[in-house]
């Protein structure tokens, strides 16, 4: 919290100073700031602070502990101090109030609890039922309807206020998602359209055509990823329309063809459709999951084979590629985790896990470094 306060104070002072070079740094009981400009003197800055490099420190000045943040901007050096003693005093005072408040409430509750028990049970049960049925998307919350002005009524009105804030938050989130959707999809659509026009240009040589094809693949992947992220940003509710069924084999076939350019000349790809499962899911999200597993197999298999098998409730992708280190297996689904041989950004398998959690699927990865990897996608939620 102190570091956040220092950061906010420094940013605020930098902003004020950019507008008014004569603006003075903060000088309160808790926060004190300095700015040092070479050639203008530093008589008002404690010498201990002038020796500090940019960063965060803990120092004691005049027997007072401070949390210190030092930031350089151009030739200017900004130093901000936070009085830790004041913070500790506030924390101790808050703890005293908290303990005293808890003790007082316990004593009062014990003294009058027997008298209130009978009168409280029925209103609480009613409130619980209403809260259980209430939804943030309701136009006008009515949890407090019919309650008196006693404690239960106040609690009910608090729930109403909370639901209103939740509704406002959801409205802002929907508006944000819609705006982001427009701002992302429009330039991607323009790129995709430009690529399609250039692909029809017969005057381009083979090297240029390959580069354009690469841009087109990247644009299509970004379009799919954007759609997936926007879908994942929406809360899945029970009253949403039933999603159409997807043919897993069709998705696998499309994904393999779209990523075949990643297959090396010495790698053999074999697909075994033992079954033709159909599952209820957004095709874009299913394609994202399957594409991640297949793309990883194609990318990290420099020679050997990639075997793809589709069963009733399972998709298995086995390769003879680099494999994954034993210590990294348990981390591959963590966001932004990159293995020692990874060339990606560490988002793919994290997104796979989020999509699987949404539908109740399960992804299992078994790998031996230097020998290959087997990834299995179980459609448990659709069995």
PDB file of N, CA and C in Angstrom, residues 177-277:
ATOM      1  N   UNK A 177     -17.057  -4.080 -23.506  1.00  0.00           N
ATOM      2  CA  UNK A 177     -16.841  -5.224 -24.389  1.00  0.00           C
ATOM      3  C   UNK A 177     -17.281  -4.896 -25.810  1.00  0.00           C
ATOM      4  N   UNK A 178     -18.422  -4.213 -25.929  1.00  0.00           N
ATOM      5  CA  UNK A 178     -18.901  -3.840 -27.261  1.00  0.00           C
ATOM      6  C   UNK A 178     -17.934  -2.872 -27.939  1.00  0.00           C
ATOM      7  N   UNK A 179     -17.435  -1.900 -27.181  1.00  0.00           N
ATOM      8  CA  UNK A 179     -16.490  -0.933 -27.752  1.00  0.00           C
ATOM      9  C   UNK A 179     -15.198  -1.618 -28.177  1.00  0.00           C
ATOM     10  N   UNK A 180     -14.687  -2.487 -27.291  1.00  0.00           N
ATOM     11  CA  UNK A 180     -13.450  -3.202 -27.620  1.00  0.00           C
ATOM     12  C   UNK A 180     -13.657  -4.090 -28.836  1.00  0.00           C
ATOM     13  N   UNK A 181     -14.820  -4.751 -28.878  1.00  0.00           N
ATOM     14  CA  UNK A 181     -15.118  -5.608 -30.022  1.00  0.00           C
ATOM     15  C   UNK A 181     -15.056  -4.816 -31.322  1.00  0.00           C
ATOM     16  N   UNK A 182     -15.648  -3.639 -31.312  1.00  0.00           N
ATOM     17  CA  UNK A 182     -15.642  -2.810 -32.527  1.00  0.00           C
ATOM     18  C   UNK A 182     -14.244  -2.331 -32.861  1.00  0.00           C
ATOM     19  N   UNK A 183     -13.518  -1.844 -31.853  1.00  0.00           N
ATOM     20  CA  UNK A 183     -12.199  -1.270 -32.093  1.00  0.00           C
ATOM     21  C   UNK A 183     -11.188  -2.320 -32.531  1.00  0.00           C
ATOM     22  N   UNK A 184     -11.369  -3.573 -32.112  1.00  0.00           N
ATOM     23  CA  UNK A 184     -10.436  -4.625 -32.512  1.00  0.00           C
ATOM     24  C   UNK A 184     -10.830  -5.246 -33.849  1.00  0.00           C
ATOM     25  N   UNK A 185     -12.113  -5.495 -34.008  1.00  0.00           N
ATOM     26  CA  UNK A 185     -12.545  -6.199 -35.207  1.00  0.00           C
ATOM     27  C   UNK A 185     -12.439  -5.343 -36.464  1.00  0.00           C
ATOM     28  N   UNK A 186     -12.655  -4.046 -36.336  1.00  0.00           N
ATOM     29  CA  UNK A 186     -12.611  -3.192 -37.524  1.00  0.00           C
ATOM     30  C   UNK A 186     -11.238  -3.202 -38.198  1.00  0.00           C
ATOM     31  N   UNK A 187     -10.138  -2.920 -37.472  1.00  0.00           N
ATOM     32  CA  UNK A 187      -8.834  -2.968 -38.159  1.00  0.00           C
ATOM     33  C   UNK A 187      -8.469  -4.363 -38.639  1.00  0.00           C
ATOM     34  N   UNK A 188      -8.871  -5.397 -37.899  1.00  0.00           N
ATOM     35  CA  UNK A 188      -8.577  -6.760 -38.346  1.00  0.00           C
ATOM     36  C   UNK A 188      -9.325  -7.079 -39.637  1.00  0.00           C
ATOM     37  N   UNK A 189     -10.567  -6.618 -39.723  1.00  0.00           N
ATOM     38  CA  UNK A 189     -11.330  -6.843 -40.947  1.00  0.00           C
ATOM     39  C   UNK A 189     -10.693  -6.102 -42.123  1.00  0.00           C
ATOM     40  N   UNK A 190     -10.181  -4.902 -41.859  1.00  0.00           N
ATOM     41  CA  UNK A 190      -9.509  -4.141 -42.917  1.00  0.00           C
ATOM     42  C   UNK A 190      -8.259  -4.879 -43.390  1.00  0.00           C
ATOM     43  N   UNK A 191      -7.479  -5.388 -42.418  1.00  0.00           N
ATOM     44  CA  UNK A 191      -6.270  -6.146 -42.774  1.00  0.00           C
ATOM     45  C   UNK A 191      -6.640  -7.373 -43.590  1.00  0.00           C
ATOM     46  N   UNK A 192      -7.677  -8.096 -43.130  1.00  0.00           N
ATOM     47  CA  UNK A 192      -8.093  -9.303 -43.827  1.00  0.00           C
ATOM     48  C   UNK A 192      -8.547  -8.981 -45.250  1.00  0.00           C
ATOM     49  N   UNK A 193      -9.312  -7.889 -45.390  1.00  0.00           N
ATOM     50  CA  UNK A 193      -9.755  -7.505 -46.722  1.00  0.00           C
ATOM     51  C   UNK A 193      -8.596  -7.127 -47.634  1.00  0.00           C
ATOM     52  N   UNK A 194      -7.626  -6.403 -47.082  1.00  0.00           N
ATOM     53  CA  UNK A 194      -6.457  -6.018 -47.877  1.00  0.00           C
ATOM     54  C   UNK A 194      -5.658  -7.241 -48.304  1.00  0.00           C
ATOM     55  N   UNK A 195      -5.527  -8.206 -47.397  1.00  0.00           N
ATOM     56  CA  UNK A 195      -4.799  -9.434 -47.728  1.00  0.00           C
ATOM     57  C   UNK A 195      -5.500 -10.187 -48.852  1.00  0.00           C
ATOM     58  N   UNK A 196      -6.819 -10.276 -48.769  1.00  0.00           N
ATOM     59  CA  UNK A 196      -7.558 -10.989 -49.812  1.00  0.00           C
ATOM     60  C   UNK A 196      -7.395 -10.314 -51.169  1.00  0.00           C
ATOM     61  N   UNK A 197      -7.365  -8.985 -51.189  1.00  0.00           N
ATOM     62  CA  UNK A 197      -7.151  -8.282 -52.454  1.00  0.00           C
ATOM     63  C   UNK A 197      -5.749  -8.549 -52.998  1.00  0.00           C
ATOM     64  N   UNK A 198      -4.745  -8.513 -52.107  1.00  0.00           N
ATOM     65  CA  UNK A 198      -3.370  -8.752 -52.560  1.00  0.00           C
ATOM     66  C   UNK A 198      -3.171 -10.192 -53.008  1.00  0.00           C
ATOM     67  N   UNK A 199      -3.900 -11.128 -52.389  1.00  0.00           N
ATOM     68  CA  UNK A 199      -3.772 -12.529 -52.808  1.00  0.00           C
ATOM     69  C   UNK A 199      -4.265 -12.731 -54.240  1.00  0.00           C
ATOM     70  N   UNK A 200      -5.144 -11.860 -54.713  1.00  0.00           N
ATOM     71  CA  UNK A 200      -5.656 -11.964 -56.083  1.00  0.00           C
ATOM     72  C   UNK A 200      -4.778 -11.231 -57.096  1.00  0.00           C
ATOM     73  N   UNK A 201      -3.722 -10.592 -56.610  1.00  0.00           N
ATOM     74  CA  UNK A 201      -2.825  -9.842 -57.497  1.00  0.00           C
ATOM     75  C   UNK A 201      -1.823 -10.808 -58.127  1.00  0.00           C
ATOM     76  N   UNK A 202      -1.953 -11.057 -59.431  1.00  0.00           N
ATOM     77  CA  UNK A 202      -1.075 -12.006 -60.128  1.00  0.00           C
ATOM     78  C   UNK A 202       0.319 -11.453 -60.363  1.00  0.00           C
ATOM     79  N   UNK A 203       0.531 -10.170 -60.134  1.00  0.00           N
ATOM     80  CA  UNK A 203       1.845  -9.583 -60.401  1.00  0.00           C
ATOM     81  C   UNK A 203       2.853  -9.853 -59.283  1.00  0.00           C
ATOM     82  N   UNK A 204       2.406 -10.382 -58.167  1.00  0.00           N
ATOM     83  CA  UNK A 204       3.302 -10.633 -57.040  1.00  0.00           C
ATOM     84  C   UNK A 204       4.098 -11.906 -57.280  1.00  0.00           C
ATOM     85  N   UNK A 205       5.383 -11.871 -56.883  1.00  0.00           N
ATOM     86  CA  UNK A 205       6.199 -13.074 -57.028  1.00  0.00           C
ATOM     87  C   UNK A 205       5.912 -14.041 -55.882  1.00  0.00           C
ATOM     88  N   UNK A 206       6.545 -15.206 -55.932  1.00  0.00           N
ATOM     89  CA  UNK A 206       6.258 -16.266 -54.960  1.00  0.00           C
ATOM     90  C   UNK A 206       6.622 -15.848 -53.538  1.00  0.00           C
ATOM     91  N   UNK A 207       7.749 -15.156 -53.379  1.00  0.00           N
ATOM     92  CA  UNK A 207       8.162 -14.730 -52.037  1.00  0.00           C
ATOM     93  C   UNK A 207       7.146 -13.754 -51.449  1.00  0.00           C
ATOM     94  N   UNK A 208       6.682 -12.821 -52.265  1.00  0.00           N
ATOM     95  CA  UNK A 208       5.693 -11.860 -51.780  1.00  0.00           C
ATOM     96  C   UNK A 208       4.374 -12.547 -51.434  1.00  0.00           C
ATOM     97  N   UNK A 209       3.991 -13.523 -52.247  1.00  0.00           N
ATOM     98  CA  UNK A 209       2.756 -14.254 -51.968  1.00  0.00           C
ATOM     99  C   UNK A 209       2.844 -15.009 -50.643  1.00  0.00           C
ATOM    100  N   UNK A 210       4.014 -15.582 -50.347  1.00  0.00           N
ATOM    101  CA  UNK A 210       4.186 -16.293 -49.080  1.00  0.00           C
ATOM    102  C   UNK A 210       4.067 -15.329 -47.901  1.00  0.00           C
ATOM    103  N   UNK A 211       4.660 -14.145 -48.064  1.00  0.00           N
ATOM    104  CA  UNK A 211       4.574 -13.162 -46.982  1.00  0.00           C
ATOM    105  C   UNK A 211       3.132 -12.711 -46.763  1.00  0.00           C
ATOM    106  N   UNK A 212       2.408 -12.504 -47.859  1.00  0.00           N
ATOM    107  CA  UNK A 212       1.007 -12.101 -47.735  1.00  0.00           C
ATOM    108  C   UNK A 212       0.188 -13.213 -47.096  1.00  0.00           C
ATOM    109  N   UNK A 213       0.482 -14.458 -47.492  1.00  0.00           N
ATOM    110  CA  UNK A 213      -0.235 -15.586 -46.886  1.00  0.00           C
ATOM    111  C   UNK A 213       0.029 -15.658 -45.392  1.00  0.00           C
ATOM    112  N   UNK A 214       1.268 -15.345 -45.004  1.00  0.00           N
ATOM    113  CA  UNK A 214       1.599 -15.357 -43.576  1.00  0.00           C
ATOM    114  C   UNK A 214       0.823 -14.270 -42.833  1.00  0.00           C
ATOM    115  N   UNK A 215       0.732 -13.078 -43.444  1.00  0.00           N
ATOM    116  CA  UNK A 215      -0.058 -12.003 -42.832  1.00  0.00           C
ATOM    117  C   UNK A 215      -1.518 -12.418 -42.727  1.00  0.00           C
ATOM    118  N   UNK A 216      -2.023 -13.069 -43.771  1.00  0.00           N
ATOM    119  CA  UNK A 216      -3.412 -13.516 -43.750  1.00  0.00           C
ATOM    120  C   UNK A 216      -3.680 -14.521 -42.653  1.00  0.00           C
ATOM    121  N   UNK A 217      -2.745 -15.473 -42.471  1.00  0.00           N
ATOM    122  CA  UNK A 217      -2.918 -16.462 -41.396  1.00  0.00           C
ATOM    123  C   UNK A 217      -2.906 -15.781 -40.033  1.00  0.00           C
ATOM    124  N   UNK A 218      -1.974 -14.835 -39.870  1.00  0.00           N
ATOM    125  CA  UNK A 218      -1.907 -14.128 -38.585  1.00  0.00           C
ATOM    126  C   UNK A 218      -3.181 -13.330 -38.332  1.00  0.00           C
ATOM    127  N   UNK A 219      -3.718 -12.700 -39.382  1.00  0.00           N
ATOM    128  CA  UNK A 219      -4.956 -11.928 -39.220  1.00  0.00           C
ATOM    129  C   UNK A 219      -6.118 -12.833 -38.846  1.00  0.00           C
ATOM    130  N   UNK A 220      -6.204 -13.984 -39.514  1.00  0.00           N
ATOM    131  CA  UNK A 220      -7.295 -14.919 -39.187  1.00  0.00           C
ATOM    132  C   UNK A 220      -7.163 -15.435 -37.760  1.00  0.00           C
ATOM    133  N   UNK A 221      -5.936 -15.724 -37.343  1.00  0.00           N
ATOM    134  CA  UNK A 221      -5.728 -16.173 -35.966  1.00  0.00           C
ATOM    135  C   UNK A 221      -6.116 -15.084 -34.975  1.00  0.00           C
ATOM    136  N   UNK A 222      -5.782 -13.822 -35.289  1.00  0.00           N
ATOM    137  CA  UNK A 222      -6.146 -12.723 -34.400  1.00  0.00           C
ATOM    138  C   UNK A 222      -7.657 -12.530 -34.353  1.00  0.00           C
ATOM    139  N   UNK A 223      -8.324 -12.699 -35.494  1.00  0.00           N
ATOM    140  CA  UNK A 223      -9.787 -12.586 -35.515  1.00  0.00           C
ATOM    141  C   UNK A 223     -10.411 -13.657 -34.632  1.00  0.00           C
ATOM    142  N   UNK A 224      -9.921 -14.901 -34.769  1.00  0.00           N
ATOM    143  CA  UNK A 224     -10.453 -15.989 -33.938  1.00  0.00           C
ATOM    144  C   UNK A 224     -10.142 -15.759 -32.469  1.00  0.00           C
ATOM    145  N   UNK A 225      -8.902 -15.315 -32.182  1.00  0.00           N
ATOM    146  CA  UNK A 225      -8.523 -15.091 -30.789  1.00  0.00           C
ATOM    147  C   UNK A 225      -9.339 -13.953 -30.182  1.00  0.00           C
ATOM    148  N   UNK A 226      -9.552 -12.886 -30.954  1.00  0.00           N
ATOM    149  CA  UNK A 226     -10.364 -11.773 -30.450  1.00  0.00           C
ATOM    150  C   UNK A 226     -11.778 -12.234 -30.141  1.00  0.00           C
ATOM    151  N   UNK A 227     -12.346 -13.010 -31.056  1.00  0.00           N
ATOM    152  CA  UNK A 227     -13.699 -13.525 -30.820  1.00  0.00           C
ATOM    153  C   UNK A 227     -13.742 -14.409 -29.584  1.00  0.00           C
ATOM    154  N   UNK A 228     -12.707 -15.239 -29.410  1.00  0.00           N
ATOM    155  CA  UNK A 228     -12.670 -16.126 -28.244  1.00  0.00           C
ATOM    156  C   UNK A 228     -12.567 -15.337 -26.951  1.00  0.00           C
ATOM    157  N   UNK A 229     -11.691 -14.343 -26.928  1.00  0.00           N
ATOM    158  CA  UNK A 229     -11.516 -13.555 -25.707  1.00  0.00           C
ATOM    159  C   UNK A 229     -12.784 -12.781 -25.361  1.00  0.00           C
ATOM    160  N   UNK A 230     -13.471 -12.261 -26.368  1.00  0.00           N
ATOM    161  CA  UNK A 230     -14.716 -11.541 -26.106  1.00  0.00           C
ATOM    162  C   UNK A 230     -15.799 -12.484 -25.610  1.00  0.00           C
ATOM    163  N   UNK A 231     -15.829 -13.688 -26.152  1.00  0.00           N
ATOM    164  CA  UNK A 231     -16.791 -14.678 -25.647  1.00  0.00           C
ATOM    165  C   UNK A 231     -16.477 -15.054 -24.210  1.00  0.00           C
ATOM    166  N   UNK A 232     -15.180 -15.207 -23.907  1.00  0.00           N
ATOM    167  CA  UNK A 232     -14.792 -15.581 -22.549  1.00  0.00           C
ATOM    168  C   UNK A 232     -15.048 -14.451 -21.569  1.00  0.00           C
ATOM    169  N   UNK A 233     -15.077 -13.208 -22.064  1.00  0.00           N
ATOM    170  CA  UNK A 233     -15.308 -12.070 -21.172  1.00  0.00           C
ATOM    171  C   UNK A 233     -16.748 -12.004 -20.708  1.00  0.00           C
ATOM    172  N   UNK A 234     -17.641 -12.658 -21.454  1.00  0.00           N
ATOM    173  CA  UNK A 234     -19.045 -12.665 -21.058  1.00  0.00           C
ATOM    174  C   UNK A 234     -19.298 -13.784 -20.066  1.00  0.00           C
ATOM    175  N   UNK A 235     -20.085 -13.468 -19.041  1.00  0.00           N
ATOM    176  CA  UNK A 235     -20.441 -14.479 -18.057  1.00  0.00           C
ATOM    177  C   UNK A 235     -21.426 -15.454 -18.678  1.00  0.00           C
ATOM    178  N   UNK A 236     -21.171 -16.738 -18.481  1.00  0.00           N
ATOM    179  CA  UNK A 236     -22.069 -17.763 -19.003  1.00  0.00           C
ATOM    180  C   UNK A 236     -23.215 -17.960 -18.033  1.00  0.00           C
ATOM    181  N   UNK A 237     -24.441 -17.733 -18.491  1.00  0.00           N
ATOM    182  CA  UNK A 237     -25.606 -17.859 -17.625  1.00  0.00           C
ATOM    183  C   UNK A 237     -26.488 -19.000 -18.102  1.00  0.00           C
ATOM    184  N   UNK A 238     -27.354 -19.457 -17.198  1.00  0.00           N
ATOM    185  CA  UNK A 238     -28.205 -20.604 -17.499  1.00  0.00           C
ATOM    186  C   UNK A 238     -29.280 -20.277 -18.525  1.00  0.00           C
ATOM    187  N   UNK A 239     -29.626 -18.995 -18.694  1.00  0.00           N
ATOM    188  CA  UNK A 239     -30.691 -18.634 -19.623  1.00  0.00           C
ATOM    189  C   UNK A 239     -30.162 -18.231 -20.998  1.00  0.00           C
ATOM    190  N   UNK A 240     -28.864 -18.457 -21.246  1.00  0.00           N
ATOM    191  CA  UNK A 240     -28.318 -18.174 -22.562  1.00  0.00           C
ATOM    192  C   UNK A 240     -28.863 -19.179 -23.572  1.00  0.00           C
ATOM    193  N   UNK A 241     -28.972 -18.785 -24.859  1.00  0.00           N
ATOM    194  CA  UNK A 241     -29.419 -19.733 -25.878  1.00  0.00           C
ATOM    195  C   UNK A 241     -28.492 -20.947 -25.933  1.00  0.00           C
ATOM    196  N   UNK A 242     -29.092 -22.102 -26.228  1.00  0.00           N
ATOM    197  CA  UNK A 242     -28.303 -23.328 -26.310  1.00  0.00           C
ATOM    198  C   UNK A 242     -27.342 -23.221 -27.490  1.00  0.00           C
ATOM    199  N   UNK A 243     -26.080 -23.510 -27.249  1.00  0.00           N
ATOM    200  CA  UNK A 243     -25.082 -23.401 -28.304  1.00  0.00           C
ATOM    201  C   UNK A 243     -25.244 -24.541 -29.304  1.00  0.00           C
ATOM    202  N   UNK A 244     -24.949 -24.243 -30.554  1.00  0.00           N
ATOM    203  CA  UNK A 244     -25.088 -25.245 -31.595  1.00  0.00           C
ATOM    204  C   UNK A 244     -24.043 -26.339 -31.420  1.00  0.00           C
ATOM    205  N   UNK A 245     -24.388 -27.512 -31.932  1.00  0.00           N
ATOM    206  CA  UNK A 245     -23.458 -28.630 -31.847  1.00  0.00           C
ATOM    207  C   UNK A 245     -22.358 -28.470 -32.891  1.00  0.00           C
ATOM    208  N   UNK A 246     -21.147 -28.836 -32.482  1.00  0.00           N
ATOM    209  CA  UNK A 246     -19.991 -28.784 -33.376  1.00  0.00           C
ATOM    210  C   UNK A 246     -19.516 -30.199 -33.661  1.00  0.00           C
ATOM    211  N   UNK A 247     -19.159 -30.442 -34.899  1.00  0.00           N
ATOM    212  CA  UNK A 247     -18.572 -31.722 -35.279  1.00  0.00           C
ATOM    213  C   UNK A 247     -17.069 -31.638 -35.015  1.00  0.00           C
ATOM    214  N   UNK A 248     -16.594 -32.402 -34.036  1.00  0.00           N
ATOM    215  CA  UNK A 248     -15.187 -32.335 -33.647  1.00  0.00           C
ATOM    216  C   UNK A 248     -14.281 -32.689 -34.816  1.00  0.00           C
ATOM    217  N   UNK A 249     -14.681 -33.672 -35.613  1.00  0.00           N
ATOM    218  CA  UNK A 249     -13.837 -34.091 -36.738  1.00  0.00           C
ATOM    219  C   UNK A 249     -13.688 -32.968 -37.762  1.00  0.00           C
ATOM    220  N   UNK A 250     -14.779 -32.244 -38.020  1.00  0.00           N
ATOM    221  CA  UNK A 250     -14.694 -31.120 -38.961  1.00  0.00           C
ATOM    222  C   UNK A 250     -13.741 -30.047 -38.441  1.00  0.00           C
ATOM    223  N   UNK A 251     -13.834 -29.758 -37.145  1.00  0.00           N
ATOM    224  CA  UNK A 251     -12.952 -28.751 -36.563  1.00  0.00           C
ATOM    225  C   UNK A 251     -11.498 -29.200 -36.649  1.00  0.00           C
ATOM    226  N   UNK A 252     -11.238 -30.470 -36.327  1.00  0.00           N
ATOM    227  CA  UNK A 252      -9.872 -31.000 -36.401  1.00  0.00           C
ATOM    228  C   UNK A 252      -9.340 -30.884 -37.825  1.00  0.00           C
ATOM    229  N   UNK A 253     -10.163 -31.243 -38.790  1.00  0.00           N
ATOM    230  CA  UNK A 253      -9.738 -31.192 -40.190  1.00  0.00           C
ATOM    231  C   UNK A 253      -9.394 -29.753 -40.597  1.00  0.00           C
ATOM    232  N   UNK A 254     -10.249 -28.804 -40.235  1.00  0.00           N
ATOM    233  CA  UNK A 254      -9.987 -27.406 -40.589  1.00  0.00           C
ATOM    234  C   UNK A 254      -8.721 -26.891 -39.912  1.00  0.00           C
ATOM    235  N   UNK A 255      -8.524 -27.251 -38.646  1.00  0.00           N
ATOM    236  CA  UNK A 255      -7.350 -26.792 -37.906  1.00  0.00           C
ATOM    237  C   UNK A 255      -6.074 -27.361 -38.515  1.00  0.00           C
ATOM    238  N   UNK A 256      -6.092 -28.636 -38.859  1.00  0.00           N
ATOM    239  CA  UNK A 256      -4.903 -29.267 -39.446  1.00  0.00           C
ATOM    240  C   UNK A 256      -4.537 -28.584 -40.760  1.00  0.00           C
ATOM    241  N   UNK A 257      -5.527 -28.335 -41.605  1.00  0.00           N
ATOM    242  CA  UNK A 257      -5.248 -27.697 -42.889  1.00  0.00           C
ATOM    243  C   UNK A 257      -4.734 -26.270 -42.702  1.00  0.00           C
ATOM    244  N   UNK A 258      -5.299 -25.552 -41.720  1.00  0.00           N
ATOM    245  CA  UNK A 258      -4.883 -24.167 -41.494  1.00  0.00           C
ATOM    246  C   UNK A 258      -3.468 -24.068 -40.949  1.00  0.00           C
ATOM    247  N   UNK A 259      -2.993 -25.123 -40.287  1.00  0.00           N
ATOM    248  CA  UNK A 259      -1.672 -25.079 -39.658  1.00  0.00           C
ATOM    249  C   UNK A 259      -0.673 -26.039 -40.313  1.00  0.00           C
ATOM    250  N   UNK A 260      -1.021 -26.580 -41.454  1.00  0.00           N
ATOM    251  CA  UNK A 260      -0.123 -27.540 -42.097  1.00  0.00           C
ATOM    252  C   UNK A 260       1.192 -26.893 -42.522  1.00  0.00           C
ATOM    253  N   UNK A 261       1.186 -25.587 -42.700  1.00  0.00           N
ATOM    254  CA  UNK A 261       2.423 -24.894 -43.076  1.00  0.00           C
ATOM    255  C   UNK A 261       3.495 -25.011 -41.995  1.00  0.00           C
ATOM    256  N   UNK A 262       3.097 -25.352 -40.761  1.00  0.00           N
ATOM    257  CA  UNK A 262       4.057 -25.506 -39.667  1.00  0.00           C
ATOM    258  C   UNK A 262       4.752 -26.862 -39.683  1.00  0.00           C
ATOM    259  N   UNK A 263       4.217 -27.810 -40.444  1.00  0.00           N
ATOM    260  CA  UNK A 263       4.758 -29.173 -40.450  1.00  0.00           C
ATOM    261  C   UNK A 263       6.049 -29.202 -41.263  1.00  0.00           C
ATOM    262  N   UNK A 264       7.100 -29.730 -40.658  1.00  0.00           N
ATOM    263  CA  UNK A 264       8.382 -29.818 -41.364  1.00  0.00           C
ATOM    264  C   UNK A 264       8.323 -30.917 -42.420  1.00  0.00           C
ATOM    265  N   UNK A 265       9.276 -30.863 -43.346  1.00  0.00           N
ATOM    266  CA  UNK A 265       9.298 -31.830 -44.440  1.00  0.00           C
ATOM    267  C   UNK A 265       9.571 -33.242 -43.955  1.00  0.00           C
ATOM    268  N   UNK A 266      10.174 -33.376 -42.766  1.00  0.00           N
ATOM    269  CA  UNK A 266      10.525 -34.702 -42.245  1.00  0.00           C
ATOM    270  C   UNK A 266       9.544 -35.177 -41.178  1.00  0.00           C
ATOM    271  N   UNK A 267       8.387 -34.541 -41.098  1.00  0.00           N
ATOM    272  CA  UNK A 267       7.379 -34.928 -40.107  1.00  0.00           C
ATOM    273  C   UNK A 267       6.152 -35.490 -40.813  1.00  0.00           C
ATOM    274  N   UNK A 268       5.693 -36.636 -40.357  1.00  0.00           N
ATOM    275  CA  UNK A 268       4.509 -37.285 -40.915  1.00  0.00           C
ATOM    276  C   UNK A 268       3.307 -37.033 -40.006  1.00  0.00           C
ATOM    277  N   UNK A 269       2.195 -36.601 -40.599  1.00  0.00           N
ATOM    278  CA  UNK A 269       0.967 -36.332 -39.841  1.00  0.00           C
ATOM    279  C   UNK A 269      -0.063 -37.402 -40.172  1.00  0.00           C
ATOM    280  N   UNK A 270      -0.583 -38.046 -39.144  1.00  0.00           N
ATOM    281  CA  UNK A 270      -1.584 -39.095 -39.325  1.00  0.00           C
ATOM    282  C   UNK A 270      -2.798 -38.782 -38.456  1.00  0.00           C
ATOM    283  N   UNK A 271      -3.992 -38.920 -39.038  1.00  0.00           N
ATOM    284  CA  UNK A 271      -5.239 -38.637 -38.320  1.00  0.00           C
ATOM    285  C   UNK A 271      -6.114 -39.881 -38.344  1.00  0.00           C
ATOM    286  N   UNK A 272      -6.629 -40.261 -37.182  1.00  0.00           N
ATOM    287  CA  UNK A 272      -7.488 -41.440 -37.053  1.00  0.00           C
ATOM    288  C   UNK A 272      -8.827 -41.005 -36.453  1.00  0.00           C
ATOM    289  N   UNK A 273      -9.866 -40.978 -37.304  1.00  0.00           N
ATOM    290  CA  UNK A 273     -11.200 -40.615 -36.820  1.00  0.00           C
ATOM    291  C   UNK A 273     -11.921 -41.892 -36.392  1.00  0.00           C
ATOM    292  N   UNK A 274     -11.727 -42.289 -35.155  1.00  0.00           N
ATOM    293  CA  UNK A 274     -12.374 -43.503 -34.658  1.00  0.00           C
ATOM    294  C   UNK A 274     -13.852 -43.290 -34.360  1.00  0.00           C
ATOM    295  N   UNK A 275     -14.220 -42.049 -34.151  1.00  0.00           N
ATOM    296  CA  UNK A 275     -15.610 -41.708 -33.874  1.00  0.00           C
ATOM    297  C   UNK A 275     -15.862 -40.310 -34.410  1.00  0.00           C
ATOM    298  N   UNK A 276     -17.116 -39.907 -34.415  1.00  0.00           N
ATOM    299  CA  UNK A 276     -17.457 -38.576 -34.912  1.00  0.00           C
ATOM    300  C   UNK A 276     -18.305 -37.854 -33.864  1.00  0.00           C
ATOM    301  N   UNK A 277     -17.670 -37.449 -32.765  1.00  0.00           N
ATOM    302  CA  UNK A 277     -18.434 -36.816 -31.679  1.00  0.00           C
ATOM    303  C   UNK A 277     -18.937 -35.428 -32.064  1.00  0.00           C
TER     304      UNK A 277
END
